Amino acid sequence: MHNRQFERLVYRMINKTLLIQHADVLVTMDGHRREIRDGGLFVRNGFVDQVGSSDQLPQNADEILDLSGHIVLPGLINTHHHFYQTLTRAVPAAQNSNLFNWLKTLYPIWARMTPQDIYISTKTALAELALSGCTTASDHLYLFPNGSSLDDEIAAAQEMGMRLHASRGSMSLGESQGGLPPDSVVDSEEFILRDSQRLIERYHDPEHGSMLQIVLAPCSPFSVSGELMRQSAKLAREYHVQLHTHLAETQDEEVFCMEKFGYRPAAYMQSLDWVGDDVWFAHSVHVNSDEIDMYAREKCGVAHCPNSNMRLGSGIAPIQDYLDAGVAIGIGVDGSASNDSSHMLAEARQAMLLARLRAGLAGASLSESDLPELFTARRALELATLGGARVLGREDIGSLEVGKCADFIAINLNKLGYAGALHDPLAAVLFCQPQQVDWSFVQGEAIVRKSQLVHVNIEELVTQHKQAAQRLLKKE
Ligand code: ZN
């Protein structure tokens, strides 16, 4: 019997229960978008068994938690990140550059990373994410210097107890071949494909409640060959794993694709068989209406990363247009060197604000009666939960409903930042200064308890991380 199946069987035999009671409001994100006053959950073996008002739920369980004074929400889902970039936040030489120059400054620094650096930075990024409400994270690791591998990241995530979609990224098109990255950080395509297959076979779990999935993710049109894109898609489809890459992030990329391939970025991906409901793209800022229709028709998802797009001056993704067309949209904090944080609630807030700004700019010439309704807090939260689940191809997370994974967060509403906003706690969570969560559960297990991470000593981690970052930035 497979290890994971064995674990599940043991878990079922244990028949562990958890009862959440008396949340001021429990936001389900179910089909009716129910928001339940004095709400609660009954969890059995890591899955939601019952959800409703506290007086309708069982009164006994192995663990009972009274969350009066709190709002309970489905755990947030991060659809794009580069955990390792926590090591290079706010690097002076890369602070004020656009994407291509930012990358060229950072590639040589990243080339010095070791397996231990990947491990420490993963823990750091996940700790930040967990405290900001994230329970499922997708990461995109695309360079593997000095013997590092995706295994280093996976080991750290497993110790943290978080749900991970680990993207096996890759770069194969070095400068000498007309790509952007230096030759020192690219790998051979043969090695990339062999390692991708190894990782899928070793780790990928497609089942309901899966804690770990592998994704194949050549980095971008300007850092891999078309052939690697094609071969990665073929391998992903053989194993039914998802595909992910950066696309249409900047004008520079559009010019690069037109000059090198004779296609705009989206058409280039179509030419490589890189469209479908198993594909999601990060950013997709520079798209026209035909391309948005193509995303909808082919069911490609988008990871919207508003902070990074603003930080690098890339542009404003047309999120409302995507949603109107029916495209699946999730939120991504993007790498920690272009944000420079991993705060999911802050990212959802920024998505709400940026969509409002875009509508405002577009509507400058409209009369007041023609102005569209502004993007709501509830819509932004939907992207960060249900939207993310859809982008990652998951039907078992993103809402609190019977049979779904018990991934949820709770935030104490008696905080300074919420003072005066409690007539609508859900809106307060998005409109007010983003806070940290006080409780977080993944598959029914606490990863944050009374505002503290369960599996991480933050002081020790920050010290280790600081040393690693200083070593990377030290000039030879
Ligand atoms: Zn990215």
Short mmCIF file of N, CA and C in Angstrom, two decimals, residues 57 70 84 97 104 106-107 117 125 183 193 197 229 234 258 261 278 331 339 368 406 442 453 457:
data_model
loop_
_atom_site.label_atom_id
_atom_site.label_comp_id
_atom_site.label_asym_id
_atom_site.label_seq_id
_atom_site.Cartn_x
_atom_site.Cartn_y
_atom_site.Cartn_z
N LEU A 57 -25.13 22.25 15.61
CA LEU A 57 -24.00 21.33 15.48
C LEU A 57 -23.91 20.40 16.69
N HIS A 70 -14.59 36.24 16.78
CA HIS A 70 -13.78 36.01 15.59
C HIS A 70 -14.65 35.92 14.32
N TYR A 84 11.81 31.34 -2.77
CA TYR A 84 13.25 31.59 -2.57
C TYR A 84 13.58 33.09 -2.58
N SER A 97 13.86 48.98 -10.87
CA SER A 97 13.96 48.53 -12.26
C SER A 97 12.67 47.87 -12.71
N LYS A 104 17.85 40.67 -14.50
CA LYS A 104 19.28 40.61 -14.82
C LYS A 104 20.15 40.96 -13.60
N LEU A 106 19.22 40.27 -10.46
CA LEU A 106 19.08 39.24 -9.42
C LEU A 106 19.58 37.85 -9.83
N TYR A 107 19.55 37.52 -11.12
CA TYR A 107 19.99 36.16 -11.54
C TYR A 107 21.34 35.75 -10.94
N ASP A 117 19.46 27.12 1.55
CA ASP A 117 18.81 28.42 1.29
C ASP A 117 17.38 28.20 0.79
N ALA A 125 8.78 32.06 3.71
CA ALA A 125 7.63 32.49 2.89
C ALA A 125 6.34 31.84 3.39
N ASP A 183 23.94 32.04 -18.89
CA ASP A 183 24.06 30.59 -19.12
C ASP A 183 24.28 29.82 -17.81
N LEU A 193 13.56 17.52 -17.98
CA LEU A 193 12.43 16.60 -18.20
C LEU A 193 12.56 15.35 -17.33
N GLN A 197 9.86 14.30 -14.34
CA GLN A 197 9.20 12.99 -14.25
C GLN A 197 9.47 12.34 -12.87
N MET A 229 8.88 23.74 -23.82
CA MET A 229 7.46 23.99 -23.52
C MET A 229 6.63 22.81 -24.02
N LYS A 234 3.63 17.71 -22.94
CA LYS A 234 3.39 16.29 -23.26
C LYS A 234 3.52 15.44 -21.99
N MET A 258 7.24 38.83 -30.23
CA MET A 258 7.00 39.22 -31.63
C MET A 258 8.29 39.10 -32.44
N PHE A 261 9.60 35.03 -32.06
CA PHE A 261 8.72 33.94 -32.52
C PHE A 261 7.71 34.38 -33.57
N ASP A 278 -5.97 22.66 -17.90
CA ASP A 278 -4.85 22.23 -17.05
C ASP A 278 -3.71 23.26 -17.05
N ILE A 331 -5.62 34.69 -6.91
CA ILE A 331 -4.70 35.76 -6.47
C ILE A 331 -3.34 35.14 -6.19
N ASN A 339 7.52 42.18 -4.42
CA ASN A 339 6.23 42.47 -3.78
C ASN A 339 6.37 43.50 -2.66
N GLU A 368 -22.21 59.81 -14.76
CA GLU A 368 -22.32 59.13 -13.47
C GLU A 368 -23.23 57.90 -13.53
N ALA A 406 -11.05 20.59 5.64
CA ALA A 406 -11.24 21.55 6.73
C ALA A 406 -10.05 22.49 6.78
N VAL A 442 -5.28 23.42 8.58
CA VAL A 442 -5.17 22.78 7.27
C VAL A 442 -5.52 21.30 7.48
N LEU A 453 2.58 30.49 15.17
CA LEU A 453 2.78 29.33 14.29
C LEU A 453 3.07 28.09 15.14
N ASN A 457 9.62 28.20 15.02
CA ASN A 457 10.09 29.21 15.96
C ASN A 457 10.55 30.41 15.12
#
